Short mmCIF file of C-alpha atoms in Angstrom, two decimals:
data_model
loop_
_atom_site.label_atom_id
_atom_site.label_comp_id
_atom_site.label_asym_id
_atom_site.label_seq_id
_atom_site.Cartn_x
_atom_site.Cartn_y
_atom_site.Cartn_z
CA UNK A 278 0.00 0.00 0.00
CA UNK A 279 1.24 3.49 -0.85
CA UNK A 280 1.21 6.30 1.69
CA UNK A 281 -1.90 5.78 3.76
CA UNK A 282 -3.72 8.97 4.67
CA UNK A 283 -5.74 7.86 7.68
CA UNK A 284 -9.08 9.30 8.71
CA UNK A 285 -9.95 8.95 12.36
CA UNK A 286 -13.46 8.03 13.43
CA UNK A 287 -15.25 10.66 15.48
CA UNK A 288 -15.63 10.09 19.19
CA UNK A 289 -18.98 8.42 19.81
CA UNK A 290 -19.25 10.04 23.22
CA UNK A 291 -18.88 13.39 21.48
CA UNK A 292 -21.58 12.46 19.00
CA UNK A 293 -24.06 11.62 21.73
CA UNK A 294 -23.84 15.04 23.37
CA UNK A 295 -26.43 17.67 22.59
CA UNK A 296 -24.95 21.11 22.04
CA UNK A 297 -26.94 24.30 21.89
CA UNK A 298 -25.59 27.56 20.60
CA UNK A 299 -26.46 31.13 21.49
CA UNK A 300 -27.00 32.88 18.14
CA UNK A 301 -25.32 29.88 16.50
CA UNK A 302 -21.75 30.62 17.61
CA UNK A 303 -21.76 30.43 21.42
CA UNK A 304 -21.57 26.83 22.69
CA UNK A 305 -23.70 26.02 25.74
CA UNK A 306 -25.02 22.84 27.40
CA UNK A 307 -22.14 22.71 29.90
CA UNK A 308 -24.13 22.69 33.15
CA UNK A 309 -24.38 25.40 35.76
CA UNK A 310 -27.19 27.91 36.15
CA UNK A 311 -26.68 29.52 32.75
CA UNK A 312 -25.49 26.42 30.86
CA UNK A 313 -21.91 27.64 30.38
CA UNK A 314 -20.28 25.73 33.25
CA UNK A 315 -20.46 25.57 37.03
CA UNK A 316 -17.21 27.51 37.62
CA UNK A 317 -16.89 31.28 37.41
CA UNK A 318 -14.28 33.97 37.64
CA UNK A 319 -14.93 37.35 39.23
CA UNK A 320 -13.56 40.87 39.14
CA UNK A 321 -12.25 40.50 42.69
CA UNK A 322 -10.95 36.93 42.30
CA UNK A 323 -9.73 34.89 39.33
CA UNK A 324 -9.06 31.28 40.38
CA UNK A 325 -6.45 29.11 38.69
CA UNK A 326 -7.71 26.06 36.78
CA UNK A 327 -5.85 23.02 35.48
CA UNK A 328 -5.95 22.37 31.77
CA UNK A 329 -6.91 18.72 31.06
CA UNK A 330 -4.16 18.63 28.40
CA UNK A 331 -0.91 20.46 27.65
CA UNK A 332 -0.67 23.35 25.21
CA UNK A 333 2.74 23.56 23.52
CA UNK A 334 3.72 27.08 22.44
CA UNK A 335 7.31 27.76 21.40
CA UNK A 336 8.39 24.56 23.14
CA UNK A 337 6.81 25.56 26.46
CA UNK A 338 4.09 23.31 27.87
CA UNK A 339 1.25 25.33 29.39
CA UNK A 340 -0.99 23.38 31.77
CA UNK A 341 -2.91 25.88 33.95
CA UNK A 342 -4.96 28.99 33.19
CA UNK A 343 -6.80 31.94 34.68
CA UNK A 344 -9.71 33.73 33.02
CA UNK A 345 -10.39 37.40 33.71
CA UNK A 346 -13.54 39.48 33.44
CA UNK A 347 -11.72 41.95 31.17
CA UNK A 348 -11.77 39.39 28.32
CA UNK A 349 -8.35 37.77 28.73
CA UNK A 350 -7.24 34.19 29.44
CA UNK A 351 -3.67 33.66 30.71
CA UNK A 352 -2.01 30.26 30.25
CA UNK A 353 0.84 29.33 32.62
CA UNK A 354 3.68 26.85 32.18
CA UNK A 355 7.44 26.37 32.42
CA UNK A 356 9.63 28.78 34.35
CA UNK A 357 11.81 31.81 33.67
CA UNK A 358 13.75 33.33 36.57
CA UNK A 359 11.72 31.07 38.88
CA UNK A 360 8.46 32.58 37.57
CA UNK A 361 5.97 30.70 35.37
CA UNK A 362 5.91 31.63 31.70
CA UNK A 363 2.71 33.28 30.49
CA UNK A 364 0.91 33.41 27.16
CA UNK A 365 -2.36 35.29 26.80
CA UNK A 366 -5.51 34.80 24.78
CA UNK A 367 -6.90 38.31 24.35
CA UNK A 368 -10.40 37.38 23.25
CA UNK A 369 -11.83 40.89 23.64
CA UNK A 370 -10.06 43.12 26.11
CA UNK A 371 -12.29 45.70 27.78
CA UNK A 372 -10.42 46.97 30.83
CA UNK A 373 -13.52 48.61 32.27
CA UNK A 374 -14.97 45.18 33.04
CA UNK A 375 -12.07 44.21 35.29
CA UNK A 376 -13.29 46.07 38.38
CA UNK A 377 -17.02 45.86 37.72
CA UNK A 378 -18.78 43.14 39.72
CA UNK A 379 -22.15 43.91 38.11
CA UNK A 380 -20.94 44.11 34.51
CA UNK A 381 -21.80 40.56 33.40
CA UNK A 382 -20.69 36.99 34.11
CA UNK A 383 -17.63 34.95 33.15
CA UNK A 384 -18.03 31.15 33.15
CA UNK A 385 -15.60 28.25 32.80
CA UNK A 386 -16.92 24.94 31.48
CA UNK A 387 -16.30 22.00 29.18
CA UNK A 388 -18.73 20.86 26.47
CA UNK A 389 -16.84 17.57 26.09
CA UNK A 390 -13.64 15.80 27.02
CA UNK A 391 -10.66 17.60 25.56
CA UNK A 392 -12.38 20.99 25.26
CA UNK A 393 -12.18 23.97 27.63
CA UNK A 394 -14.61 26.87 27.25
CA UNK A 395 -14.56 30.35 28.77
CA UNK A 396 -17.72 32.39 28.18
CA UNK A 397 -18.23 36.10 28.82
CA UNK A 398 -22.00 36.59 29.00
CA UNK A 399 -23.74 39.98 28.73
CA UNK A 400 -20.66 41.98 29.71
CA UNK A 401 -21.54 45.67 30.06
CA UNK A 402 -19.63 48.59 31.54
CA UNK A 403 -22.86 50.58 31.15
CA UNK A 404 -24.28 48.47 33.98
CA UNK A 405 -21.75 50.06 36.34
CA UNK A 406 -23.43 53.43 35.78
CA UNK A 407 -27.00 52.49 34.83
CA UNK A 408 -27.67 49.29 36.75
CA UNK A 409 -29.89 46.74 35.03
CA UNK A 410 -31.11 48.92 32.16
CA UNK A 411 -32.39 47.49 28.88
CA UNK A 412 -30.48 50.19 26.97
CA UNK A 413 -27.12 48.96 28.25
CA UNK A 414 -24.65 47.98 25.55
CA UNK A 415 -23.49 44.37 25.97
CA UNK A 416 -20.77 42.06 24.71
CA UNK A 417 -21.10 38.26 24.64
CA UNK A 418 -18.19 36.14 23.42
CA UNK A 419 -16.39 32.86 24.11
CA UNK A 420 -13.01 31.14 23.87
CA UNK A 421 -12.61 27.42 23.15
CA UNK A 422 -9.34 25.51 23.62
CA UNK A 423 -9.64 22.18 21.76
CA UNK A 424 -7.13 19.35 22.21
CA UNK A 425 -5.95 18.07 18.81
CA UNK A 426 -3.18 15.72 19.97
CA UNK A 427 -5.19 12.60 19.09
CA UNK A 428 -5.69 13.91 15.56
CA UNK A 429 -2.11 15.00 14.92
CA UNK A 430 -0.21 12.53 17.12
CA UNK A 431 1.65 15.48 18.65
CA UNK A 432 1.13 16.31 22.33
CA UNK A 433 0.39 19.98 22.88
CA UNK A 434 -1.35 20.58 19.55
CA UNK A 435 -4.61 22.51 19.96
CA UNK A 436 -7.10 24.65 18.09
CA UNK A 437 -8.20 27.89 19.75
CA UNK A 438 -11.44 29.55 18.72
CA UNK A 439 -12.69 33.03 19.58
CA UNK A 440 -16.47 33.16 19.13
CA UNK A 441 -18.30 36.50 19.05
CA UNK A 442 -22.08 36.70 19.42
CA UNK A 443 -22.52 40.39 20.26
CA UNK A 444 -20.03 43.27 20.36
CA UNK A 445 -21.70 46.57 21.19
CA UNK A 446 -18.96 48.58 22.92
CA UNK A 447 -15.20 48.84 23.26
CA UNK A 448 -12.57 50.72 25.23
CA UNK A 449 -11.90 53.85 23.18
CA UNK A 450 -8.64 54.57 25.01
CA UNK A 451 -7.00 57.95 25.51
CA UNK A 452 -4.91 60.18 23.25
CA UNK A 453 -1.45 61.53 23.98
CA UNK A 454 0.76 63.38 21.49
CA UNK A 455 -1.37 62.24 18.52
CA UNK A 456 -1.21 58.59 19.69
CA UNK A 457 -4.15 56.67 21.14
CA UNK A 458 -3.55 54.14 23.91
CA UNK A 459 -5.69 51.60 25.73
CA UNK A 460 -8.18 50.72 22.99
CA UNK A 461 -9.80 47.26 23.06
CA UNK A 462 -7.66 44.54 21.52
CA UNK A 463 -8.20 40.99 20.29
CA UNK A 464 -5.48 38.50 19.46
CA UNK A 465 -2.87 36.08 20.82
CA UNK A 466 0.11 37.18 22.94
CA UNK A 467 2.97 34.67 22.57
CA UNK A 468 5.50 34.02 25.37
CA UNK A 469 8.03 36.26 23.54
CA UNK A 470 5.40 39.07 23.65
CA UNK A 471 4.73 38.88 19.91
CA UNK A 472 1.06 39.70 19.31
CA UNK A 473 -0.92 37.94 16.55
CA UNK A 474 -3.77 40.42 16.27
CA UNK A 475 -7.21 39.91 14.79
CA UNK A 476 -8.42 42.43 12.19
CA UNK A 477 -9.56 45.71 13.75
CA UNK A 478 -7.73 45.14 17.02
CA UNK A 479 -6.96 48.49 18.64
CA UNK A 480 -9.44 50.37 16.44
CA UNK A 481 -13.20 50.91 16.18
CA UNK A 482 -13.31 48.12 13.57
CA UNK A 483 -12.81 45.54 16.32
CA UNK A 484 -16.60 45.49 16.73
CA UNK A 485 -16.82 43.96 13.23
CA UNK A 486 -15.34 40.67 14.48
CA UNK A 487 -18.92 39.54 15.06
CA UNK A 488 -19.60 39.88 11.31
CA UNK A 489 -16.34 38.46 9.95
CA UNK A 490 -14.34 35.23 10.19
CA UNK A 491 -11.18 33.45 9.05
CA UNK A 492 -12.91 30.05 8.96
CA UNK A 493 -16.05 30.73 6.96
CA UNK A 494 -18.66 31.37 9.68
CA UNK A 495 -19.33 34.91 10.84
CA UNK A 496 -18.28 35.55 14.42
CA UNK A 497 -15.71 32.73 14.64
CA UNK A 498 -11.96 33.37 14.50
CA UNK A 499 -9.55 30.47 14.99
CA UNK A 500 -5.87 29.89 15.71
CA UNK A 501 -4.03 26.64 14.99
CA UNK A 502 -1.27 25.52 17.36
CA UNK A 503 0.90 22.82 15.79
CA UNK A 504 4.29 21.64 17.05
CA UNK A 505 4.63 24.80 19.13
CA UNK A 506 3.83 27.24 16.32
CA UNK A 507 0.77 29.51 16.49
CA UNK A 508 -0.88 30.64 13.25
CA UNK A 509 -4.25 31.98 12.23
CA UNK A 510 -6.33 29.15 10.78
CA UNK A 511 -6.93 28.96 7.02
CA UNK A 512 -10.36 29.79 5.66
CA UNK A 513 -12.27 26.88 4.10
CA UNK A 514 -14.01 27.11 0.74
CA UNK A 515 -17.74 26.83 0.26
CA UNK A 516 -19.16 25.03 3.30
CA UNK A 517 -20.08 26.87 6.50
CA UNK A 518 -18.60 25.74 9.79
CA UNK A 519 -15.07 25.39 11.11
CA UNK A 520 -14.62 21.65 10.53
CA UNK A 521 -14.40 20.80 14.22
CA UNK A 522 -16.52 18.28 16.09
CA UNK A 523 -18.31 21.17 17.80
CA UNK A 524 -18.91 22.98 14.54
CA UNK A 525 -18.74 20.56 11.58
CA UNK A 526 -18.81 21.63 7.94
CA UNK A 527 -22.38 21.92 6.70
CA UNK A 528 -23.65 21.49 3.13
CA UNK A 529 -22.74 24.43 0.90
CA UNK A 530 -25.63 23.78 -1.47
CA UNK A 531 -28.68 21.62 -2.14
CA UNK A 532 -28.51 20.55 -5.78
CA UNK A 533 -31.34 18.41 -7.18
CA UNK A 534 -32.06 16.96 -3.74
CA UNK A 535 -28.36 16.43 -3.05
CA UNK A 536 -26.21 17.95 -0.33
CA UNK A 537 -22.92 19.37 -1.54
CA UNK A 538 -19.86 20.02 0.64
CA UNK A 539 -16.84 22.00 -0.47
CA UNK A 540 -13.83 23.07 1.57
CA UNK A 541 -10.05 23.22 1.52
CA UNK A 542 -7.95 20.80 3.53
CA UNK A 543 -4.26 20.25 4.22
CA UNK A 544 -2.33 17.00 4.42
CA UNK A 545 -2.86 15.09 7.69
CA UNK A 546 -5.69 17.43 8.72
CA UNK A 547 -8.91 16.00 10.10
CA UNK A 548 -12.16 17.85 9.44
CA UNK A 549 -15.81 17.13 10.17
CA UNK A 550 -18.89 17.38 7.94
CA UNK A 551 -22.59 16.67 8.41
CA UNK A 552 -24.04 14.53 5.60
CA UNK A 553 -27.45 12.78 5.37
CA UNK A 554 -28.54 9.56 7.14
CA UNK A 555 -30.44 6.43 5.97
CA UNK A 556 -30.44 2.59 6.19
CA UNK A 557 -27.27 2.30 4.12
CA UNK A 558 -24.80 4.23 2.00
CA UNK A 559 -22.95 4.04 -1.29
CA UNK A 560 -19.46 5.56 -1.23
CA UNK A 561 -18.00 6.40 -4.65
CA UNK A 562 -14.73 8.16 -5.49
CA UNK A 563 -15.29 10.23 -8.61
CA UNK A 564 -11.68 11.38 -8.83
CA UNK A 565 -8.61 11.04 -6.66
CA UNK A 566 -6.93 8.23 -4.68
CA UNK A 567 -8.71 4.99 -3.82
CA UNK A 568 -10.30 4.31 -0.42
CA UNK A 569 -7.99 2.15 1.71
CA UNK A 570 -10.21 1.36 4.71
CA UNK A 571 -13.48 2.09 6.47
CA UNK A 572 -14.60 2.30 10.12
CA UNK A 573 -18.34 2.18 10.92
CA UNK A 574 -20.11 3.37 14.09
CA UNK A 575 -22.02 1.64 16.86
CA UNK A 576 -25.49 2.56 18.05
CA UNK A 577 -27.76 1.68 15.12
CA UNK A 578 -28.76 -1.94 15.87
CA UNK A 579 -26.81 -2.68 12.73
CA UNK A 580 -25.59 -5.94 11.24
CA UNK A 581 -23.37 -4.21 8.73
CA UNK A 582 -22.95 -5.75 5.29
CA UNK A 583 -20.19 -4.76 2.88
CA UNK A 584 -20.99 -4.90 -0.82
CA UNK A 585 -18.52 -4.36 -3.66
CA UNK A 586 -19.22 -3.79 -7.33
CA UNK A 587 -18.76 -6.94 -9.41
CA UNK A 588 -19.24 -7.88 -13.04
CA UNK A 589 -23.01 -8.22 -12.62
CA UNK A 590 -23.60 -5.45 -10.09
CA UNK A 591 -23.32 -5.13 -6.31
CA UNK A 592 -22.07 -8.34 -4.66
CA UNK A 593 -22.10 -9.17 -0.95
CA UNK A 594 -18.50 -9.36 0.26
CA UNK A 595 -18.30 -9.47 4.05
CA UNK A 596 -19.88 -8.57 7.38
CA UNK A 597 -18.38 -5.55 9.13
CA UNK A 598 -18.01 -4.94 12.86
CA UNK A 599 -18.64 -1.49 14.28
CA UNK A 600 -15.54 0.48 15.32
CA UNK A 601 -13.18 -2.03 13.68
CA UNK A 602 -11.15 -0.84 10.70
CA UNK A 603 -11.76 -2.90 7.57
CA UNK A 604 -8.90 -2.86 5.03
CA UNK A 605 -9.76 -3.14 1.35
CA UNK A 606 -6.33 -4.35 0.28
CA UNK A 607 -3.16 -2.70 -1.06
CA UNK A 608 -4.86 -1.11 -4.08
CA UNK A 609 -7.98 0.11 -2.27
CA UNK A 610 -11.39 0.51 -3.92
CA UNK A 611 -13.17 3.32 -5.74
CA UNK A 612 -16.64 2.39 -4.50
CA UNK A 613 -18.41 0.28 -1.90
CA UNK A 614 -21.84 -0.08 -0.33
CA UNK A 615 -22.80 -0.48 3.34
CA UNK A 616 -26.19 -1.94 4.32
CA UNK A 617 -27.70 -3.13 7.59
CA UNK A 618 -28.82 -0.03 9.50
CA UNK A 619 -32.03 -1.24 11.16
CA UNK A 620 -35.21 0.54 10.06
CA UNK A 621 -36.41 0.73 13.68
CA UNK A 622 -33.95 3.60 14.13
CA UNK A 623 -36.35 5.70 12.03
CA UNK A 624 -33.50 7.95 10.92
CA UNK A 625 -34.99 10.70 8.77
CA UNK A 626 -32.97 11.11 5.53
CA UNK A 627 -34.33 14.63 5.11
CA UNK A 628 -32.21 15.77 8.05
CA UNK A 629 -28.80 16.84 6.75
CA UNK A 630 -27.03 15.13 9.65
CA UNK A 631 -24.60 12.23 9.49
CA UNK A 632 -23.49 8.62 9.80
CA UNK A 633 -20.14 8.35 11.58
CA UNK A 634 -17.81 6.93 8.96
CA UNK A 635 -14.04 6.82 9.18
CA UNK A 636 -12.23 6.56 5.85
CA UNK A 637 -8.61 6.39 4.78
CA UNK A 638 -7.10 6.71 1.32
CA UNK A 639 -4.11 4.94 -0.23
CA UNK A 640 -2.33 8.25 -0.81
CA UNK A 641 -2.76 11.99 -0.50
CA UNK A 642 -4.26 13.99 -3.35
CA UNK A 643 -7.30 15.85 -4.60
CA UNK A 644 -10.49 13.94 -3.84
CA UNK A 645 -14.03 14.29 -5.16
CA UNK A 646 -16.42 11.64 -3.89
CA UNK A 647 -20.09 11.04 -3.20
CA UNK A 648 -21.85 9.48 -0.25
CA UNK A 649 -25.36 8.41 -1.28
CA UNK A 650 -27.89 7.47 1.42
CA UNK A 651 -30.10 4.48 0.61
CA UNK A 652 -33.63 4.81 2.00
CA UNK A 653 -36.44 2.35 2.59
CA UNK A 654 -40.16 3.07 2.93
CA UNK A 655 -41.60 2.15 6.34
CA UNK A 656 -45.41 2.07 6.47
CA UNK A 657 -47.24 4.26 9.00
CA UNK A 658 -44.35 5.28 11.23
CA UNK A 659 -45.55 6.39 14.64
CA UNK A 660 -42.56 8.54 15.39
CA UNK A 661 -39.24 9.65 14.07
CA UNK A 662 -36.29 9.68 16.43
CA UNK A 663 -34.63 12.97 17.21
CA UNK A 664 -31.70 13.69 14.91
CA UNK A 665 -28.42 12.31 16.16
CA UNK A 666 -25.26 14.33 15.89
CA UNK A 667 -22.43 12.50 14.21
CA UNK A 668 -19.75 13.13 11.68
CA UNK A 669 -17.91 11.83 8.64
CA UNK A 670 -14.21 12.50 8.86
CA UNK A 671 -12.31 12.90 5.62
CA UNK A 672 -8.75 13.90 4.90
CA UNK A 673 -6.80 14.61 1.75
CA UNK A 674 -4.52 17.27 0.36
CA UNK A 675 -5.93 20.20 -1.57
CA UNK A 676 -9.56 20.79 -2.51
CA UNK A 677 -12.12 18.31 -1.21
CA UNK A 678 -15.75 18.21 -2.33
CA UNK A 679 -18.51 15.81 -1.26
CA UNK A 680 -21.99 15.52 -2.63
CA UNK A 681 -24.53 13.40 -0.73
CA UNK A 682 -27.34 12.14 -2.93
CA UNK A 683 -30.48 10.24 -2.01
CA UNK A 684 -31.24 6.82 -3.46
CA UNK A 685 -34.41 4.79 -2.81
CA UNK A 686 -34.05 1.10 -2.29
#
């Protein structure tokens, strides 16, 4: 087999969770009174929390953090002159919130294993002067730190997302000798004090972060931390979403009853999309490298059957076991069919959700493929189960497009 570009199956525990979002970008469902976690930080006290994973920046492993009401998160690790090293996530710095106990709430939570969330909810310096007044300007935003070490095989690799729901005010700073100081900033302070700023940082345009993005979905800005290096993430093409398990790529179009996905991807990168669901699927590579292996999910009362195309049509080949990788051989295949999802699941194919499928290819390259759900009529259904959240993970190098079409059995 040539270079095998492996796709990892999505965590089933992740798939079972139900996430809600505030205005589509703020992740909730983390417990506590407001749903953003049971821990808080306050203007008068900012407790130190342990990170459940290391974050490697410039060769320094950061493993604890403090969140502040002024919109900053400090990560601590290593030592310099007997003091811990610090790197700062400046999500949206508004210094006026630091000493204002009534100016909003700051929560610490975790939507799933391997993810840390800090949420600033309804922050408002106006509240310091006006109390609880409906005319108060408010800011609501969030930071996610997402462990990516399982995906990359490199401890300390993470994705960091800044999510902006509402930005209504900023620190305007003060002027001195034609220079303005102290305006609100947003960006990433590295241990060497280099600042990777987001657009508009330090100007009035910072409020536009809620309407812009570097990953294709307004209000979401992401950094990628790989092997100690911090960079702004690359924007995808076509499909909305960031490609993470929390925010998978969604169809970019609905063409003749088909769902189309289109986005850019780099070698060894894992991304997430939401395709359709049914009682079975056809997987067909239209162009690009052959499929080397497949991993199918649990949870569907399924006796999976693998079918391959033969001289006279589809031929039964083997039974597949959930969560076990099935290898197609050194040359791979360009198409295969999976059947056996029990109809009692009542999975609605009209929901553009997904069937957790892990795929690998025999080599890197440009891939265009289809995943076609196979449906079966069930007379007089009494109910349809709630949509399940799950993902197809696909990886290749260059442009990747998927079109999910419906087929009736």
